[in-house]
Amino acid sequence: MQSSQQGVKAGALRLKNAVWSLPTDRKVDLVLEGLRGDRPVVEICREAGISPRRYCQWRDQFIQAGQAGLTYAKLDCHALEERVQQLEAENVGLRREMRTLQELCLAD
């Protein structure tokens, strides 16, 4: 009895570790397959050896990361455009100063 319980615990531990060690691209593939809706999520989970709860966690993380990426991409783009404008204005000022210094050196 004792050894069969240990075998069950060891098998559960291996399965749990296998799920955590899935590569990110495999998790993404599973989430996308579920989102496509061609097959039931329960079937996808059973074949992958994960629980539907785990799938839902990955799906939610995937969607949140996508939303954040789209949001921050807009913000980053706007911030970069502002920074480019600042640098262009600074460049104009530095070129003006450089011309002034060159004129002073040539005048001496």
PDB file of C-alpha atoms in Angstrom:
ATOM      1  CA  MET A   1       0.000   0.000   0.000  1.00  0.00           C
ATOM      2  CA  GLN A   2       2.776   2.368   0.968  1.00  0.00           C
ATOM      3  CA  SER A   3       4.714   1.864  -2.278  1.00  0.00           C
ATOM      4  CA  SER A   4       1.645   2.392  -4.498  1.00  0.00           C
ATOM      5  CA  GLN A   5       0.944   5.715  -2.756  1.00  0.00           C
ATOM      6  CA  GLN A   6       4.546   6.756  -3.280  1.00  0.00           C
ATOM      7  CA  GLY A   7       4.295   5.802  -6.962  1.00  0.00           C
ATOM      8  CA  VAL A   8       1.163   7.914  -7.373  1.00  0.00           C
ATOM      9  CA  LYS A   9       2.829  10.880  -5.640  1.00  0.00           C
ATOM     10  CA  ALA A  10       5.960  10.504  -7.770  1.00  0.00           C
ATOM     11  CA  GLY A  11       3.867  10.335 -10.956  1.00  0.00           C
ATOM     12  CA  ALA A  12       1.938  13.449  -9.950  1.00  0.00           C
ATOM     13  CA  LEU A  13       5.191  15.249  -9.183  1.00  0.00           C
ATOM     14  CA  ARG A  14       6.638  14.306 -12.592  1.00  0.00           C
ATOM     15  CA  LEU A  15       3.472  15.549 -14.335  1.00  0.00           C
ATOM     16  CA  LYS A  16       3.527  18.795 -12.355  1.00  0.00           C
ATOM     17  CA  ASN A  17       7.203  19.381 -13.189  1.00  0.00           C
ATOM     18  CA  ALA A  18       6.590  18.513 -16.845  1.00  0.00           C
ATOM     19  CA  VAL A  19       3.870  21.180 -17.064  1.00  0.00           C
ATOM     20  CA  TRP A  20       6.101  23.821 -15.522  1.00  0.00           C
ATOM     21  CA  SER A  21       8.958  22.918 -17.816  1.00  0.00           C
ATOM     22  CA  LEU A  22       6.955  23.358 -21.031  1.00  0.00           C
ATOM     23  CA  PRO A  23       8.738  25.827 -23.299  1.00  0.00           C
ATOM     24  CA  THR A  24       7.056  29.190 -23.744  1.00  0.00           C
ATOM     25  CA  ASP A  25       6.460  28.616 -27.440  1.00  0.00           C
ATOM     26  CA  ARG A  26       4.579  25.381 -26.634  1.00  0.00           C
ATOM     27  CA  LYS A  27       2.378  27.244 -24.140  1.00  0.00           C
ATOM     28  CA  VAL A  28       1.671  29.911 -26.764  1.00  0.00           C
ATOM     29  CA  ASP A  29       0.787  27.240 -29.322  1.00  0.00           C
ATOM     30  CA  LEU A  30      -1.664  25.630 -26.876  1.00  0.00           C
ATOM     31  CA  VAL A  31      -3.288  28.959 -26.022  1.00  0.00           C
ATOM     32  CA  LEU A  32      -3.627  29.941 -29.672  1.00  0.00           C
ATOM     33  CA  GLU A  33      -5.076  26.552 -30.534  1.00  0.00           C
ATOM     34  CA  GLY A  34      -7.680  26.999 -27.823  1.00  0.00           C
ATOM     35  CA  LEU A  35      -8.481  30.545 -28.916  1.00  0.00           C
ATOM     36  CA  ARG A  36      -8.982  29.426 -32.517  1.00  0.00           C
ATOM     37  CA  GLY A  37     -11.834  27.239 -31.287  1.00  0.00           C
ATOM     38  CA  ASP A  38     -11.319  24.418 -33.780  1.00  0.00           C
ATOM     39  CA  ARG A  39     -11.259  21.858 -30.954  1.00  0.00           C
ATOM     40  CA  PRO A  40     -12.595  21.888 -27.395  1.00  0.00           C
ATOM     41  CA  VAL A  41     -10.129  23.275 -24.854  1.00  0.00           C
ATOM     42  CA  VAL A  42     -10.684  20.210 -22.656  1.00  0.00           C
ATOM     43  CA  GLU A  43      -9.417  17.985 -25.470  1.00  0.00           C
ATOM     44  CA  ILE A  44      -6.361  20.201 -26.043  1.00  0.00           C
ATOM     45  CA  CYS A  45      -5.590  20.135 -22.328  1.00  0.00           C
ATOM     46  CA  ARG A  46      -5.978  16.374 -22.061  1.00  0.00           C
ATOM     47  CA  GLU A  47      -3.564  15.802 -24.961  1.00  0.00           C
ATOM     48  CA  ALA A  48      -1.048  18.272 -23.539  1.00  0.00           C
ATOM     49  CA  GLY A  49      -1.311  16.837 -20.032  1.00  0.00           C
ATOM     50  CA  ILE A  50      -2.431  20.103 -18.429  1.00  0.00           C
ATOM     51  CA  SER A  51      -5.533  21.061 -16.525  1.00  0.00           C
ATOM     52  CA  PRO A  52      -8.114  23.386 -18.044  1.00  0.00           C
ATOM     53  CA  ARG A  53      -7.424  25.696 -15.104  1.00  0.00           C
ATOM     54  CA  ARG A  54      -3.742  25.899 -16.081  1.00  0.00           C
ATOM     55  CA  TYR A  55      -4.773  26.581 -19.685  1.00  0.00           C
ATOM     56  CA  CYS A  56      -7.026  29.441 -18.541  1.00  0.00           C
ATOM     57  CA  GLN A  57      -4.176  30.930 -16.506  1.00  0.00           C
ATOM     58  CA  TRP A  58      -1.888  30.857 -19.540  1.00  0.00           C
ATOM     59  CA  ARG A  59      -4.628  32.255 -21.782  1.00  0.00           C
ATOM     60  CA  ASP A  60      -5.294  35.135 -19.388  1.00  0.00           C
ATOM     61  CA  GLN A  61      -1.560  35.907 -19.103  1.00  0.00           C
ATOM     62  CA  PHE A  62      -1.278  35.808 -22.896  1.00  0.00           C
ATOM     63  CA  ILE A  63      -4.171  38.224 -23.374  1.00  0.00           C
ATOM     64  CA  GLN A  64      -2.928  40.601 -20.650  1.00  0.00           C
ATOM     65  CA  ALA A  65       0.559  40.658 -22.167  1.00  0.00           C
ATOM     66  CA  GLY A  66      -0.909  41.371 -25.596  1.00  0.00           C
ATOM     67  CA  GLN A  67      -3.009  44.226 -24.248  1.00  0.00           C
ATOM     68  CA  ALA A  68      -0.023  45.661 -22.396  1.00  0.00           C
ATOM     69  CA  GLY A  69       2.129  45.355 -25.504  1.00  0.00           C
ATOM     70  CA  LEU A  70      -0.375  47.254 -27.607  1.00  0.00           C
ATOM     71  CA  THR A  71      -0.883  49.924 -24.962  1.00  0.00           C
ATOM     72  CA  TYR A  72       2.794  50.454 -24.223  1.00  0.00           C
ATOM     73  CA  ALA A  73       3.676  50.367 -27.906  1.00  0.00           C
ATOM     74  CA  LYS A  74       1.485  53.439 -28.462  1.00  0.00           C
ATOM     75  CA  LEU A  75       2.895  55.197 -25.416  1.00  0.00           C
ATOM     76  CA  ASP A  76       6.459  54.305 -26.344  1.00  0.00           C
ATOM     77  CA  CYS A  77       5.962  55.513 -29.897  1.00  0.00           C
ATOM     78  CA  HIS A  78       4.585  58.840 -28.697  1.00  0.00           C
ATOM     79  CA  ALA A  79       7.404  59.243 -26.174  1.00  0.00           C
ATOM     80  CA  LEU A  80       9.994  58.406 -28.836  1.00  0.00           C
ATOM     81  CA  GLU A  81       8.530  60.937 -31.239  1.00  0.00           C
ATOM     82  CA  GLU A  82       8.712  63.620 -28.551  1.00  0.00           C
ATOM     83  CA  ARG A  83      12.309  62.663 -27.762  1.00  0.00           C
ATOM     84  CA  VAL A  84      13.267  62.843 -31.456  1.00  0.00           C
ATOM     85  CA  GLN A  85      11.798  66.340 -31.645  1.00  0.00           C
ATOM     86  CA  GLN A  86      13.783  67.380 -28.548  1.00  0.00           C
ATOM     87  CA  LEU A  87      16.998  65.986 -30.004  1.00  0.00           C
ATOM     88  CA  GLU A  88      16.389  67.669 -33.345  1.00  0.00           C
ATOM     89  CA  ALA A  89      15.893  71.023 -31.602  1.00  0.00           C
ATOM     90  CA  GLU A  90      19.046  70.438 -29.538  1.00  0.00           C
ATOM     91  CA  ASN A  91      20.932  69.529 -32.712  1.00  0.00           C
ATOM     92  CA  VAL A  92      19.898  72.808 -34.359  1.00  0.00           C
ATOM     93  CA  GLY A  93      21.149  74.731 -31.316  1.00  0.00           C
ATOM     94  CA  LEU A  94      24.457  72.851 -31.220  1.00  0.00           C
ATOM     95  CA  ARG A  95      25.049  73.422 -34.933  1.00  0.00           C
ATOM     96  CA  ARG A  96      24.420  77.139 -34.413  1.00  0.00           C
ATOM     97  CA  GLU A  97      26.905  77.231 -31.537  1.00  0.00           C
ATOM     98  CA  MET A  98      29.456  75.289 -33.587  1.00  0.00           C
ATOM     99  CA  ARG A  99      29.191  77.793 -36.467  1.00  0.00           C
ATOM    100  CA  THR A 100      29.612  80.680 -34.026  1.00  0.00           C
ATOM    101  CA  LEU A 101      32.713  79.074 -32.495  1.00  0.00           C
ATOM    102  CA  GLN A 102      34.174  78.355 -35.954  1.00  0.00           C
ATOM    103  CA  GLU A 103      33.623  81.985 -36.960  1.00  0.00           C
ATOM    104  CA  LEU A 104      35.338  83.190 -33.772  1.00  0.00           C
ATOM    105  CA  CYS A 105      38.306  80.885 -34.376  1.00  0.00           C
ATOM    106  CA  LEU A 106      38.649  82.029 -37.963  1.00  0.00           C
ATOM    107  CA  ALA A 107      38.404  85.659 -36.919  1.00  0.00           C
ATOM    108  CA  ASP A 108      41.383  85.322 -34.592  1.00  0.00           C
TER     109      ASP A 108
END
